[in-house]
Structure formats: structure tokens, C-alpha cells
Amino acid sequence: MDAGGTAGAGEDRGEGGGIRTALAGLTTRGRSFLAAGIAAAICAYVLGQSDLLRVGLLLGVLPLVCVVVLHRTRYRVAGSRRLSPGRVPAGSEARVHLRVDNVSRLPTGLLMLQDRVPYVLGPRPRFVLDRVEPGGRREVSYRVRSDLRGRYPLGPLQLRLTDPFGLCELTRSFSAHDTLTVIPRVEALPPVRLSGEAKGYGEGRQRSLALAGDDDVIPRGYRYGDDLRRVHWRSTARYGELMVRREEQPQRARCTVLLDTRGVAFEGAGPDSSFEWAVSGAASVLVHMLERGFSVRLLTDTGDSVPGEGADGFAGVSQGTAEAAGLMLDTLAVIDHSDGAGLSAAYDTLRGGNEGLLVAFFGDLDEEQAAVAAKMRQRSGGALAFLLDSETWSREPADVPGPTEGSGERLRMLRESGWTAVTVPRGASVEELWRTADHERTTLTSPAGAKAAR
């Protein structure tokens, strides 16, 4: 990512306005010199001391001369910014590269370069550049880091010009801005087989719609270039036109990741809060499923999805996989709590018929919302729920060794409705719970596990 522009040291809208701006740029030293000069001139007039008058004139005129000289300087400086990378996970560092080019025919004086960054990214970087020759350039860089997700503006880049005596200082700003996107942390997940994934997981991610026999064939009209060996003569005779067998029509396995963003469902804030864990977990599952070839859809409790998604979500294992993952992560980078109190909007969206795997990250569920979540299982081929109990996250791990009574009851309701549900203790990794969910599914689907469940 690049951003740049050109700042001229003598570009002002009017001569009077420029001089006033230059006078406003007097430093504390320059103002002190000017005040001392005026005071010495007044004392010299009152006392009749000509030598003191010369000293007063020197002290008073020197800052004004510096203002005029700095204002009349006509060299031009171009600046640019480059981010590496422009999208970074929370807790990781990005490097910002700044470049300054002197595009005038005059050498510059002492320059102070300053980039404006949000406080959360760290202190405002400042660099002092010595004389830059005509056509020369200087390159500097600094690092930024944030533990909080978000989109952070960088810029504008500011250039401060000063005279050799430090009496006057003028600031010129470049017009270009840039944006650093801090996305949630993404953990690599193991390729376990969860219920609902058999419709397209791994080598079977593309299944055929056709055909054990002639009665199951799905014919279509003949198109130029079709292999004549695929002509289905029975359908041709029936429809009166040449028909061919559509023996294979790949259908990609689907996965919907549901993220509960209700403000009433989570407590606490900051990078170690339960909501941030849920956002990071959703990001990890989204990226993992895209890499495994699923058509992935991100859904929130409000029924909203990522702008640009198709009806079945974004397709994985394609040229657009990285772009799709970037769009979803960019959405999660700025996602925040919703004002809603229920999951009905998400349930209505799921009733549209996406029958793939459903992976949900729930906050606190009361009895009514647990019942709504239980009904979501009916519209999915398999369902996996991560249930976060905010009460356990608001205390130290030693204070709450296990899920609270209310969380245990909601967990039971989800499991009885067919969910593979696990609680999320404080400090657990997504990878660890992903394996735990696979173990839970294996236990429930095994003969011994099914017998124990009954």
C-alpha cells in the first residue's frame, strides 16, 4: 500500500496569509528574541542609550528575517508511505516505510518528518532529516502494533521546516492517507471430520448429482461441443430435441459460521475478553473451511453477512480464496456488539435452506434464546456450537473451575437437539476446542456413546 503527495515550502494562498502563517510559526526561542528586542528598544528610547537600541534591533529583526527567508524558500518535497503488510493480525507488527524526495533545484535545510498515527498504534513517530541535496531522497521506517482489531488511519504525513537558529518552524502536510487493517488472530485448525461434512469434505468435497441408473439421469439440452457419446436417447425421444447426460455436476459442501454479537451476551472488553475470543474463533473456522474447499458464509445474530457474498457464501480452493478470506477478515476486523437481544433474525436467515455444516459461537443464552438456537439445528447437515459463559471469563480461572449452572443447562439443551456443543473456558485455544468437538462427536456417534446417551 502506497500513499504520497508533494508539499511545497512556499505554497500559500495569499502573500498576507502566508506571512501571518509564518509569523505564527515562531518558536518559543523566536518569540523570546522578538520580545527581548522590543523591550530593549523601548528601554533604549527611554534611557537614551544608542548601543542598547542596536542590541534591541538585532534581537527583534533576527526572528523576522528568519520568518521571511523560510517563507520565501521555494523548494518542493515529495513524500510517500508504504505499509508492509497492509493487513496484520492483532498483536503482530507492521512496518511503515516513509520516503522523502527533494524534487526542487535547491537543497533543503533541516527537516523534521512526523507521521500522524492513532494512539492505540503507539507513539507518534518523528524523524530529523539533515540537508537533502537537489534530486536526493531519504528513507526511514517505523513499526506499529495493536492488540485491538480495527481499521486505523495513518497520516497525513507532516514536514516541519526550521531555520538554522531554531527561531521559526513551519509545518507542511501531505494530502495522502493510508489505512492499516488489524484483523483477528487466526489459529490453524486440524482437518477433523465433524458431522455434516461428509457431503463434500476432503476428497469428497465435490459430489455428483447423477446417477445410479437411467431413471436418475438429469438431462439437459445439447450444446455445441458436447461429446456425442453423452447423448441420452430416451430423453431425446421424449423431448423431441437432442439431450445429453449431465453425469457430474460438482456441488461444493457448505458451511455457515454464526457469530453471536449481542451486547447482552458478553461481558468485559479488551483483547482478552470473551467476545474477542469468539471473533478470533470465527475467523479461524472461516479460513480453515475455505482452505478445505467449502463454500463458506459468515452470519451474525442480526442476519447480516459479508457484503459481496453469494447465496452459498464464498467458494474455497479457487483463485478467489485469498480475496474471500480477506473480505471476511476485514469484516471481522471492525465487527462490534449489536443492540439486538435475540437470535431470531439469524434463525430466519438459516431457514432459507443452507443445509451444510453450521458452526456457531454463542455468548450467554437464556432459556428462550437457547430454544431458538436448538431449532437452528433442524436446517443444517451438522451443527457445532461453542458456548461462552461470560461469568467464567470475568473471573480468574481458579475461581470458576467449570461451567456455571445456567451454562450447563443451555449446553444440555443444545446437545439434546442434536448440536455438538462444547463450553469455552477462559484461556482455551481454538485448536484445542476444535479437537474436543471432534472427540464429542465421535463419542456420541459410537455405539457405546449412543447407548450411554440413551
Tab-separated table of C-alpha atoms in Angstrom:
chain	number	residue	atom	x	y	z
A	1	MET	CA	0.000	0.000	0.000
A	2	ASP	CA	1.366	3.346	-1.001
A	3	ALA	CA	0.355	6.878	-0.250
A	4	GLY	CA	2.125	10.002	-1.280
A	5	GLY	CA	1.993	13.623	-2.221
A	6	THR	CA	4.027	16.758	-2.679
A	7	ALA	CA	4.425	19.658	-0.294
A	8	GLY	CA	5.904	22.972	-1.314
A	9	ALA	CA	7.718	25.027	1.251
A	10	GLY	CA	6.475	28.307	-0.161
A	11	GLU	CA	2.945	27.456	-1.322
A	12	ASP	CA	0.332	29.718	0.282
A	13	ARG	CA	-2.990	31.110	-0.910
A	14	GLY	CA	-2.018	34.716	-0.348
A	15	GLU	CA	1.019	36.745	0.485
A	16	GLY	CA	-0.574	38.270	3.566
A	17	GLY	CA	-1.973	34.941	4.724
A	18	GLY	CA	1.391	33.272	4.139
A	19	ILE	CA	3.264	35.859	6.191
A	20	ARG	CA	0.730	35.521	9.024
A	21	THR	CA	1.144	31.754	8.918
A	22	ALA	CA	4.918	32.128	9.007
A	23	LEU	CA	4.730	34.534	11.968
A	24	ALA	CA	2.511	32.014	13.769
A	25	GLY	CA	5.331	29.521	13.292
A	26	LEU	CA	7.716	31.401	15.554
A	27	THR	CA	9.120	29.045	18.153
A	28	THR	CA	9.440	29.869	21.847
A	29	ARG	CA	13.013	30.943	21.173
A	30	GLY	CA	11.918	33.175	18.301
A	31	ARG	CA	9.148	34.803	20.342
A	32	SER	CA	11.605	35.357	23.193
A	33	PHE	CA	14.079	37.031	20.844
A	34	LEU	CA	11.345	39.255	19.438
A	35	ALA	CA	10.039	40.230	22.893
A	36	ALA	CA	13.558	40.914	24.155
A	37	GLY	CA	14.288	43.072	21.117
A	38	ILE	CA	11.148	45.160	21.594
A	39	ALA	CA	11.847	45.555	25.310
A	40	ALA	CA	15.467	46.594	24.633
A	41	ALA	CA	14.351	49.126	22.016
A	42	ILE	CA	11.857	50.687	24.445
A	43	CYS	CA	14.439	50.874	27.210
A	44	ALA	CA	16.981	52.395	24.813
A	45	TYR	CA	14.460	55.065	23.807
A	46	VAL	CA	13.610	55.864	27.436
A	47	LEU	CA	17.212	55.863	28.655
A	48	GLY	CA	18.715	57.364	25.525
A	49	GLN	CA	21.187	54.504	25.046
A	50	SER	CA	22.031	54.027	21.361
A	51	ASP	CA	24.095	50.878	21.966
A	52	LEU	CA	21.133	49.224	23.672
A	53	LEU	CA	18.993	50.230	20.700
A	54	ARG	CA	21.356	48.373	18.341
A	55	VAL	CA	21.107	45.258	20.503
A	56	GLY	CA	17.307	45.549	20.550
A	57	LEU	CA	17.143	45.906	16.771
A	58	LEU	CA	19.364	42.849	16.327
A	59	LEU	CA	17.242	40.741	18.680
A	60	GLY	CA	13.976	41.890	17.117
A	61	VAL	CA	14.967	41.742	13.458
A	62	LEU	CA	16.665	38.343	13.516
A	63	PRO	CA	13.418	36.309	14.050
A	64	LEU	CA	11.636	38.381	11.391
A	65	VAL	CA	14.436	37.759	8.897
A	66	CYS	CA	14.213	34.028	9.596
A	67	VAL	CA	10.425	34.142	9.027
A	68	VAL	CA	10.830	35.896	5.658
A	69	VAL	CA	13.642	33.624	4.487
A	70	LEU	CA	11.751	30.460	5.494
A	71	HIS	CA	8.571	31.741	3.893
A	72	ARG	CA	10.365	32.571	0.647
A	73	THR	CA	12.016	29.174	0.368
A	74	ARG	CA	10.720	27.596	-2.848
A	75	TYR	CA	11.993	24.046	-2.856
A	76	ARG	CA	9.469	21.255	-3.188
A	77	VAL	CA	9.473	17.946	-1.334
A	78	ALA	CA	7.559	14.786	-2.269
A	79	GLY	CA	6.668	12.169	0.340
A	80	SER	CA	5.269	8.646	0.137
A	81	ARG	CA	4.241	5.922	2.578
A	82	ARG	CA	4.233	2.133	2.175
A	83	LEU	CA	2.768	-0.434	4.588
A	84	SER	CA	4.267	-3.887	4.933
A	85	PRO	CA	1.844	-5.630	5.278
A	86	GLY	CA	-1.362	-3.614	4.947
A	87	ARG	CA	-3.391	-6.269	6.812
A	88	VAL	CA	-1.914	-7.652	10.047
A	89	PRO	CA	-3.293	-9.929	12.818
A	90	ALA	CA	-3.908	-8.433	16.241
A	91	GLY	CA	-0.771	-8.496	18.350
A	92	SER	CA	1.565	-8.531	15.342
A	93	GLU	CA	3.696	-5.712	13.982
A	94	ALA	CA	3.567	-3.901	10.682
A	95	ARG	CA	6.318	-1.696	9.301
A	96	VAL	CA	5.634	1.683	7.756
A	97	HIS	CA	8.194	2.923	5.247
A	98	LEU	CA	8.437	6.661	4.594
A	99	ARG	CA	10.276	8.211	1.672
A	100	VAL	CA	11.072	11.886	1.119
A	101	ASP	CA	12.282	13.186	-2.275
A	102	ASN	CA	13.618	16.678	-2.918
A	103	VAL	CA	12.165	17.449	-6.359
A	104	SER	CA	13.401	21.060	-6.489
A	105	ARG	CA	16.712	22.508	-7.603
A	106	LEU	CA	17.601	23.815	-4.168
A	107	PRO	CA	18.981	21.844	-1.216
A	108	THR	CA	16.753	21.679	1.825
A	109	GLY	CA	17.602	22.753	5.300
A	110	LEU	CA	16.935	20.778	8.446
A	111	LEU	CA	13.654	18.852	8.149
A	112	MET	CA	11.539	17.178	10.800
A	113	LEU	CA	9.307	14.392	9.480
A	114	GLN	CA	6.260	13.373	11.514
A	115	ASP	CA	3.525	10.865	10.719
A	116	ARG	CA	0.157	11.033	12.411
A	117	VAL	CA	-0.961	7.672	13.851
A	118	PRO	CA	-3.737	6.723	16.313
A	119	TYR	CA	-2.701	6.450	19.928
A	120	VAL	CA	-3.519	2.726	20.025
A	121	LEU	CA	-0.752	2.032	17.488
A	122	GLY	CA	1.950	3.596	19.598
A	123	PRO	CA	3.707	6.969	19.963
A	124	ARG	CA	3.761	9.424	17.084
A	125	PRO	CA	6.955	8.787	15.063
A	126	ARG	CA	9.306	11.716	14.455
A	127	PHE	CA	12.467	11.834	12.357
A	128	VAL	CA	15.060	14.588	11.871
A	129	LEU	CA	16.469	14.741	8.347
A	130	ASP	CA	19.612	16.675	7.602
A	131	ARG	CA	20.205	18.572	4.386
A	132	VAL	CA	18.727	16.809	1.329
A	133	GLU	CA	20.543	17.597	-1.903
A	134	PRO	CA	18.625	18.523	-5.098
A	135	GLY	CA	17.086	15.340	-6.521
A	136	GLY	CA	18.097	13.411	-3.419
A	137	ARG	CA	15.920	11.239	-1.207
A	138	ARG	CA	15.795	9.918	2.331
A	139	GLU	CA	14.054	6.757	3.577
A	140	VAL	CA	13.043	5.997	7.147
A	141	SER	CA	10.690	3.446	8.716
A	142	TYR	CA	8.903	2.726	11.956
A	143	ARG	CA	6.816	-0.098	13.418
A	144	VAL	CA	3.207	-0.088	14.591
A	145	ARG	CA	1.407	-2.702	16.665
A	146	SER	CA	-2.085	-3.087	18.068
A	147	ASP	CA	-3.699	-5.740	20.250
A	148	LEU	CA	-7.141	-4.497	19.228
A	149	ARG	CA	-8.906	-5.222	15.956
A	150	GLY	CA	-9.914	-2.331	13.732
A	151	ARG	CA	-9.100	-0.102	10.800
A	152	TYR	CA	-6.648	2.631	11.729
A	153	PRO	CA	-5.894	5.691	9.569
A	154	LEU	CA	-2.285	6.690	9.031
A	155	GLY	CA	-1.465	10.217	8.012
A	156	PRO	CA	-1.272	12.833	6.918
A	157	LEU	CA	2.499	12.956	6.788
A	158	GLN	CA	3.763	16.261	8.126
A	159	LEU	CA	7.000	18.036	7.262
A	160	ARG	CA	8.398	20.690	9.563
A	161	LEU	CA	10.846	23.252	8.198
A	162	THR	CA	13.085	25.217	10.523
A	163	ASP	CA	15.804	27.813	10.201
A	164	PRO	CA	19.391	27.214	11.389
A	165	PHE	CA	18.790	29.257	14.580
A	166	GLY	CA	15.558	27.423	15.534
A	167	LEU	CA	13.604	30.697	15.663
A	168	CYS	CA	10.848	29.767	13.203
A	169	GLU	CA	9.183	26.493	12.324
A	170	LEU	CA	6.659	25.880	9.522
A	171	THR	CA	4.570	22.745	9.013
A	172	ARG	CA	3.517	21.384	5.633
A	173	SER	CA	1.160	18.418	5.340
A	174	PHE	CA	0.881	15.887	2.546
A	175	SER	CA	-2.665	15.140	1.464
A	176	ALA	CA	-2.475	11.341	1.188
A	177	HIS	CA	-3.718	8.985	3.899
A	178	ASP	CA	-3.409	5.243	4.355
A	179	THR	CA	-5.247	2.606	6.381
A	180	LEU	CA	-3.880	-0.239	8.455
A	181	THR	CA	-6.324	-3.116	8.991
A	182	VAL	CA	-5.802	-5.149	12.157
A	183	ILE	CA	-7.663	-8.441	11.738
A	184	PRO	CA	-8.498	-11.043	14.427
A	185	ARG	CA	-5.947	-13.697	15.319
A	186	VAL	CA	-6.334	-16.828	13.214
A	187	GLU	CA	-5.316	-20.217	14.574
A	188	ALA	CA	-4.513	-23.149	12.302
A	189	LEU	CA	-7.080	-25.921	12.839
A	190	PRO	CA	-6.580	-29.657	12.282
A	191	PRO	CA	-8.614	-31.319	9.472
A	192	VAL	CA	-11.002	-33.290	11.691
A	193	ARG	CA	-14.255	-34.774	10.358
A	194	LEU	CA	-17.286	-33.253	12.002
A	195	SER	CA	-20.868	-34.339	11.424
A	196	GLY	CA	-22.353	-32.756	8.335
A	197	GLU	CA	-19.038	-32.690	6.482
A	198	ALA	CA	-19.471	-35.939	4.580
A	199	LYS	CA	-21.270	-34.050	1.804
A	200	GLY	CA	-18.081	-32.626	0.493
A	201	TYR	CA	-15.216	-32.826	2.904
A	202	GLY	CA	-11.697	-33.669	1.797
A	203	GLU	CA	-11.560	-35.756	-1.370
A	204	GLY	CA	-15.335	-35.901	-1.454
A	205	ARG	CA	-15.838	-32.153	-1.481
A	206	GLN	CA	-17.387	-32.410	-4.934
A	207	ARG	CA	-20.219	-34.878	-5.206
A	208	SER	CA	-22.227	-35.982	-8.199
A	209	LEU	CA	-25.912	-35.309	-8.632
A	210	ALA	CA	-26.279	-38.155	-11.093
A	211	LEU	CA	-26.933	-41.308	-11.258
A	212	ALA	CA	-27.158	-44.826	-10.334
A	213	GLY	CA	-29.186	-45.662	-13.413
A	214	ASP	CA	-31.035	-44.271	-16.401
A	215	ASP	CA	-34.004	-43.245	-14.269
A	216	ASP	CA	-31.747	-40.996	-12.163
A	217	VAL	CA	-30.158	-39.188	-15.109
A	218	ILE	CA	-30.606	-35.410	-15.177
A	219	PRO	CA	-30.552	-34.486	-18.896
A	220	ARG	CA	-30.005	-31.089	-20.442
A	221	GLY	CA	-30.130	-29.691	-23.930
A	222	TYR	CA	-27.286	-30.397	-26.314
A	223	ARG	CA	-24.666	-27.666	-26.627
A	224	TYR	CA	-22.111	-27.221	-29.346
A	225	GLY	CA	-19.000	-29.159	-28.409
A	226	ASP	CA	-20.699	-31.775	-26.221
A	227	ASP	CA	-19.464	-35.343	-26.594
A	228	LEU	CA	-21.965	-37.301	-28.686
A	229	ARG	CA	-21.330	-40.328	-26.500
A	230	ARG	CA	-23.198	-38.482	-23.742
A	231	VAL	CA	-26.395	-38.203	-25.764
A	232	HIS	CA	-29.324	-39.637	-23.789
A	233	TRP	CA	-31.553	-41.147	-26.449
A	234	ARG	CA	-34.528	-41.852	-24.208
A	235	SER	CA	-34.763	-38.173	-23.187
A	236	THR	CA	-34.105	-37.118	-26.792
A	237	ALA	CA	-37.109	-39.131	-27.938
A	238	ARG	CA	-39.215	-37.838	-25.088
A	239	TYR	CA	-38.487	-34.132	-25.538
A	240	GLY	CA	-38.075	-34.116	-29.310
A	241	GLU	CA	-34.637	-32.498	-29.204
A	242	LEU	CA	-31.108	-33.695	-28.671
A	243	MET	CA	-30.435	-34.186	-24.934
A	244	VAL	CA	-27.183	-35.124	-23.189
A	245	ARG	CA	-26.482	-36.671	-19.799
A	246	ARG	CA	-25.389	-34.295	-17.067
A	247	GLU	CA	-23.449	-37.013	-15.333
A	248	GLU	CA	-21.494	-34.864	-12.949
A	249	GLN	CA	-22.336	-31.501	-11.574
A	250	PRO	CA	-19.993	-30.531	-8.798
A	251	GLN	CA	-21.670	-29.176	-5.728
A	252	ARG	CA	-19.466	-27.669	-3.109
A	253	ALA	CA	-20.004	-28.522	0.527
A	254	ARG	CA	-21.369	-25.619	2.533
A	255	CYS	CA	-20.524	-24.176	5.908
A	256	THR	CA	-22.153	-21.306	7.767
A	257	VAL	CA	-20.286	-19.657	10.633
A	258	LEU	CA	-22.678	-17.911	13.014
A	259	LEU	CA	-21.202	-15.261	15.293
A	260	ASP	CA	-23.272	-14.036	18.212
A	261	THR	CA	-22.568	-10.306	18.597
A	262	ARG	CA	-25.317	-9.357	21.063
A	263	GLY	CA	-24.027	-6.897	23.612
A	264	VAL	CA	-26.116	-8.526	26.366
A	265	ALA	CA	-24.433	-11.898	25.708
A	266	PHE	CA	-20.887	-10.832	26.559
A	267	GLU	CA	-19.192	-9.041	29.418
A	268	GLY	CA	-15.860	-7.317	29.568
A	269	ALA	CA	-13.761	-5.677	26.891
A	270	GLY	CA	-10.232	-5.728	25.587
A	271	PRO	CA	-8.116	-8.288	23.741
A	272	ASP	CA	-8.654	-10.978	26.431
A	273	SER	CA	-12.447	-10.704	26.591
A	274	SER	CA	-14.850	-13.499	25.672
A	275	PHE	CA	-16.172	-11.552	22.672
A	276	GLU	CA	-12.697	-11.181	21.200
A	277	TRP	CA	-12.197	-14.938	21.638
A	278	ALA	CA	-15.430	-15.565	19.740
A	279	VAL	CA	-14.380	-13.252	16.897
A	280	SER	CA	-10.973	-14.935	16.683
A	281	GLY	CA	-12.619	-18.365	16.728
A	282	ALA	CA	-14.991	-17.421	13.926
A	283	ALA	CA	-12.080	-16.103	11.849
A	284	SER	CA	-10.116	-19.338	12.387
A	285	VAL	CA	-13.038	-21.516	11.303
A	286	LEU	CA	-13.777	-19.355	8.251
A	287	VAL	CA	-10.206	-19.538	6.975
A	288	HIS	CA	-9.957	-23.256	7.745
A	289	MET	CA	-13.163	-24.120	5.890
A	290	LEU	CA	-12.192	-22.040	2.873
A	291	GLU	CA	-8.880	-23.867	2.683
A	292	ARG	CA	-10.723	-27.194	2.863
A	293	GLY	CA	-12.834	-26.311	-0.176
A	294	PHE	CA	-16.126	-25.369	1.469
A	295	SER	CA	-18.459	-22.619	0.332
A	296	VAL	CA	-18.357	-20.504	3.457
A	297	ARG	CA	-20.831	-17.945	4.724
A	298	LEU	CA	-20.428	-15.617	7.699
A	299	LEU	CA	-23.640	-14.791	9.546
A	300	THR	CA	-24.330	-12.675	12.640
A	301	ASP	CA	-27.241	-12.674	15.070
A	302	THR	CA	-28.731	-9.725	13.161
A	303	GLY	CA	-28.963	-11.816	9.986
A	304	ASP	CA	-26.252	-9.798	8.240
A	305	SER	CA	-23.493	-11.373	6.171
A	306	VAL	CA	-20.357	-10.174	4.411
A	307	PRO	CA	-21.050	-7.705	1.565
A	308	GLY	CA	-20.379	-9.408	-1.765
A	309	GLU	CA	-21.239	-12.931	-0.625
A	310	GLY	CA	-23.186	-15.132	-2.978
A	311	ALA	CA	-26.223	-17.151	-1.997
A	312	ASP	CA	-23.986	-20.005	-0.840
A	313	GLY	CA	-21.201	-17.822	0.528
A	314	PHE	CA	-17.644	-17.623	-0.745
A	315	ALA	CA	-16.154	-20.627	-2.521
A	316	GLY	CA	-12.883	-22.088	-1.300
A	317	VAL	CA	-9.965	-23.741	-3.147
A	318	SER	CA	-10.141	-21.294	-6.039
A	319	GLN	CA	-8.315	-18.260	-7.306
A	320	GLY	CA	-10.526	-16.051	-5.167
A	321	THR	CA	-9.950	-17.909	-1.891
A	322	ALA	CA	-7.418	-15.393	-0.578
A	323	GLU	CA	-9.655	-12.497	-1.598
A	324	ALA	CA	-12.706	-14.117	0.033
A	325	ALA	CA	-10.756	-14.735	3.235
A	326	GLY	CA	-9.564	-11.124	3.166
A	327	LEU	CA	-13.113	-9.789	2.819
A	328	MET	CA	-14.339	-11.883	5.735
A	329	LEU	CA	-11.407	-10.956	7.933
A	330	ASP	CA	-11.862	-7.280	7.062
A	331	THR	CA	-15.488	-7.584	8.146
A	332	LEU	CA	-14.485	-9.239	11.421
A	333	ALA	CA	-11.826	-6.572	11.974
A	334	VAL	CA	-14.496	-3.919	12.538
A	335	ILE	CA	-17.383	-6.019	13.845
A	336	ASP	CA	-18.820	-4.842	17.150
A	337	HIS	CA	-21.622	-5.632	19.553
A	338	SER	CA	-25.146	-5.409	18.178
A	339	ASP	CA	-28.088	-3.838	20.003
A	340	GLY	CA	-30.281	-6.902	19.477
A	341	ALA	CA	-31.337	-9.196	22.293
A	342	GLY	CA	-32.281	-12.310	20.311
A	343	LEU	CA	-31.230	-14.780	17.605
A	344	SER	CA	-34.498	-14.762	15.654
A	345	ALA	CA	-33.067	-12.815	12.704
A	346	ALA	CA	-30.269	-15.348	12.271
A	347	TYR	CA	-32.759	-18.217	12.540
A	348	ASP	CA	-34.930	-16.672	9.823
A	349	THR	CA	-31.900	-16.425	7.541
A	350	LEU	CA	-30.948	-20.043	8.202
A	351	ARG	CA	-34.440	-21.157	7.297
A	352	GLY	CA	-33.524	-20.233	3.731
A	353	GLY	CA	-32.118	-23.751	3.328
A	354	ASN	CA	-28.324	-23.778	3.625
A	355	GLU	CA	-28.096	-27.433	4.633
A	356	GLY	CA	-24.371	-27.642	5.212
A	357	LEU	CA	-22.337	-27.538	8.387
A	358	LEU	CA	-23.293	-24.888	10.933
A	359	VAL	CA	-20.592	-23.644	13.329
A	360	ALA	CA	-21.853	-21.189	15.934
A	361	PHE	CA	-20.116	-19.070	18.564
A	362	PHE	CA	-22.683	-18.194	21.232
A	363	GLY	CA	-22.422	-15.880	24.194
A	364	ASP	CA	-24.718	-16.166	27.204
A	365	LEU	CA	-28.030	-17.803	26.246
A	366	ASP	CA	-31.187	-17.527	28.288
A	367	GLU	CA	-33.838	-20.233	28.017
A	368	GLU	CA	-35.693	-18.511	25.177
A	369	GLN	CA	-32.591	-17.951	23.043
A	370	ALA	CA	-31.346	-21.460	23.752
A	371	ALA	CA	-34.636	-22.749	22.326
A	372	VAL	CA	-34.124	-20.644	19.178
A	373	ALA	CA	-30.565	-21.959	18.844
A	374	ALA	CA	-31.835	-25.522	19.260
A	375	LYS	CA	-34.223	-25.058	16.320
A	376	MET	CA	-31.346	-23.929	14.088
A	377	ARG	CA	-30.065	-27.493	14.144
A	378	GLN	CA	-33.022	-28.616	12.018
A	379	ARG	CA	-31.793	-26.609	8.996
A	380	SER	CA	-28.220	-27.914	8.886
A	381	GLY	CA	-26.496	-31.126	7.959
A	382	GLY	CA	-24.376	-30.886	11.093
A	383	ALA	CA	-24.092	-28.356	13.895
A	384	LEU	CA	-21.222	-27.400	16.169
A	385	ALA	CA	-21.600	-24.842	18.958
A	386	PHE	CA	-19.006	-23.091	21.096
A	387	LEU	CA	-20.763	-21.733	24.175
A	388	LEU	CA	-19.019	-18.919	26.048
A	389	ASP	CA	-20.074	-18.345	29.636
A	390	SER	CA	-19.229	-14.717	30.399
A	391	GLU	CA	-19.353	-15.333	34.147
A	392	THR	CA	-16.394	-17.709	33.946
A	393	TRP	CA	-14.497	-15.230	31.749
A	394	SER	CA	-14.975	-12.348	34.180
A	395	ARG	CA	-13.171	-14.235	36.964
A	396	GLU	CA	-9.838	-15.897	37.433
A	397	PRO	CA	-9.699	-19.487	36.154
A	398	ALA	CA	-9.103	-20.809	39.678
A	399	ASP	CA	-12.308	-19.179	40.939
A	400	VAL	CA	-14.582	-20.971	38.458
A	401	PRO	CA	-13.288	-24.484	37.707
A	402	GLY	CA	-16.137	-25.388	35.373
A	403	PRO	CA	-19.224	-24.033	33.608
A	404	THR	CA	-21.872	-22.376	35.745
A	405	GLU	CA	-25.238	-23.989	36.385
A	406	GLY	CA	-27.016	-21.865	33.786
A	407	SER	CA	-24.386	-22.543	31.150
A	408	GLY	CA	-24.566	-26.293	31.860
A	409	GLU	CA	-28.330	-26.276	31.329
A	410	ARG	CA	-28.037	-24.450	27.994
A	411	LEU	CA	-25.332	-26.896	26.934
A	412	ARG	CA	-27.654	-29.802	27.685
A	413	MET	CA	-30.489	-28.246	25.656
A	414	LEU	CA	-28.239	-27.816	22.629
A	415	ARG	CA	-26.924	-31.367	22.815
A	416	GLU	CA	-30.408	-32.828	23.139
A	417	SER	CA	-31.446	-31.001	19.964
A	418	GLY	CA	-28.531	-32.521	18.014
A	419	TRP	CA	-25.773	-29.952	18.408
A	420	THR	CA	-22.198	-30.975	19.088
A	421	ALA	CA	-21.736	-28.393	21.834
A	422	VAL	CA	-18.704	-27.557	23.962
A	423	THR	CA	-18.140	-24.877	26.563
A	424	VAL	CA	-15.299	-22.407	26.162
A	425	PRO	CA	-13.226	-21.962	29.329
A	426	ARG	CA	-11.103	-18.902	29.771
A	427	GLY	CA	-7.733	-19.146	28.065
A	428	ALA	CA	-8.582	-22.157	25.877
A	429	SER	CA	-7.245	-22.247	22.318
A	430	VAL	CA	-9.490	-22.656	19.299
A	431	GLU	CA	-7.425	-25.600	18.089
A	432	GLU	CA	-7.858	-27.410	21.404
A	433	LEU	CA	-11.635	-26.964	21.421
A	434	TRP	CA	-11.845	-27.930	17.746
A	435	ARG	CA	-10.314	-31.293	18.649
A	436	THR	CA	-12.572	-31.545	21.693
A	437	ALA	CA	-15.621	-31.068	19.480
A	438	ASP	CA	-14.449	-33.879	17.216
A	439	HIS	CA	-14.000	-36.122	20.252
A	440	GLU	CA	-17.500	-35.238	21.479
A	441	ARG	CA	-18.985	-36.112	18.088
A	442	THR	CA	-17.076	-39.391	17.936
A	443	THR	CA	-18.258	-40.331	21.431
A	444	LEU	CA	-21.892	-39.583	20.664
A	445	THR	CA	-21.926	-41.372	17.299
A	446	SER	CA	-20.125	-44.508	18.520
A	447	PRO	CA	-22.351	-47.459	19.642
A	448	ALA	CA	-21.134	-47.177	23.244
A	449	GLY	CA	-21.668	-43.447	23.233
A	450	ALA	CA	-25.149	-43.724	21.762
A	451	LYS	CA	-26.064	-46.329	24.362
A	452	ALA	CA	-24.750	-44.114	27.159
A	453	ALA	CA	-26.704	-41.147	25.758
A	454	ARG	CA	-29.901	-43.168	25.895
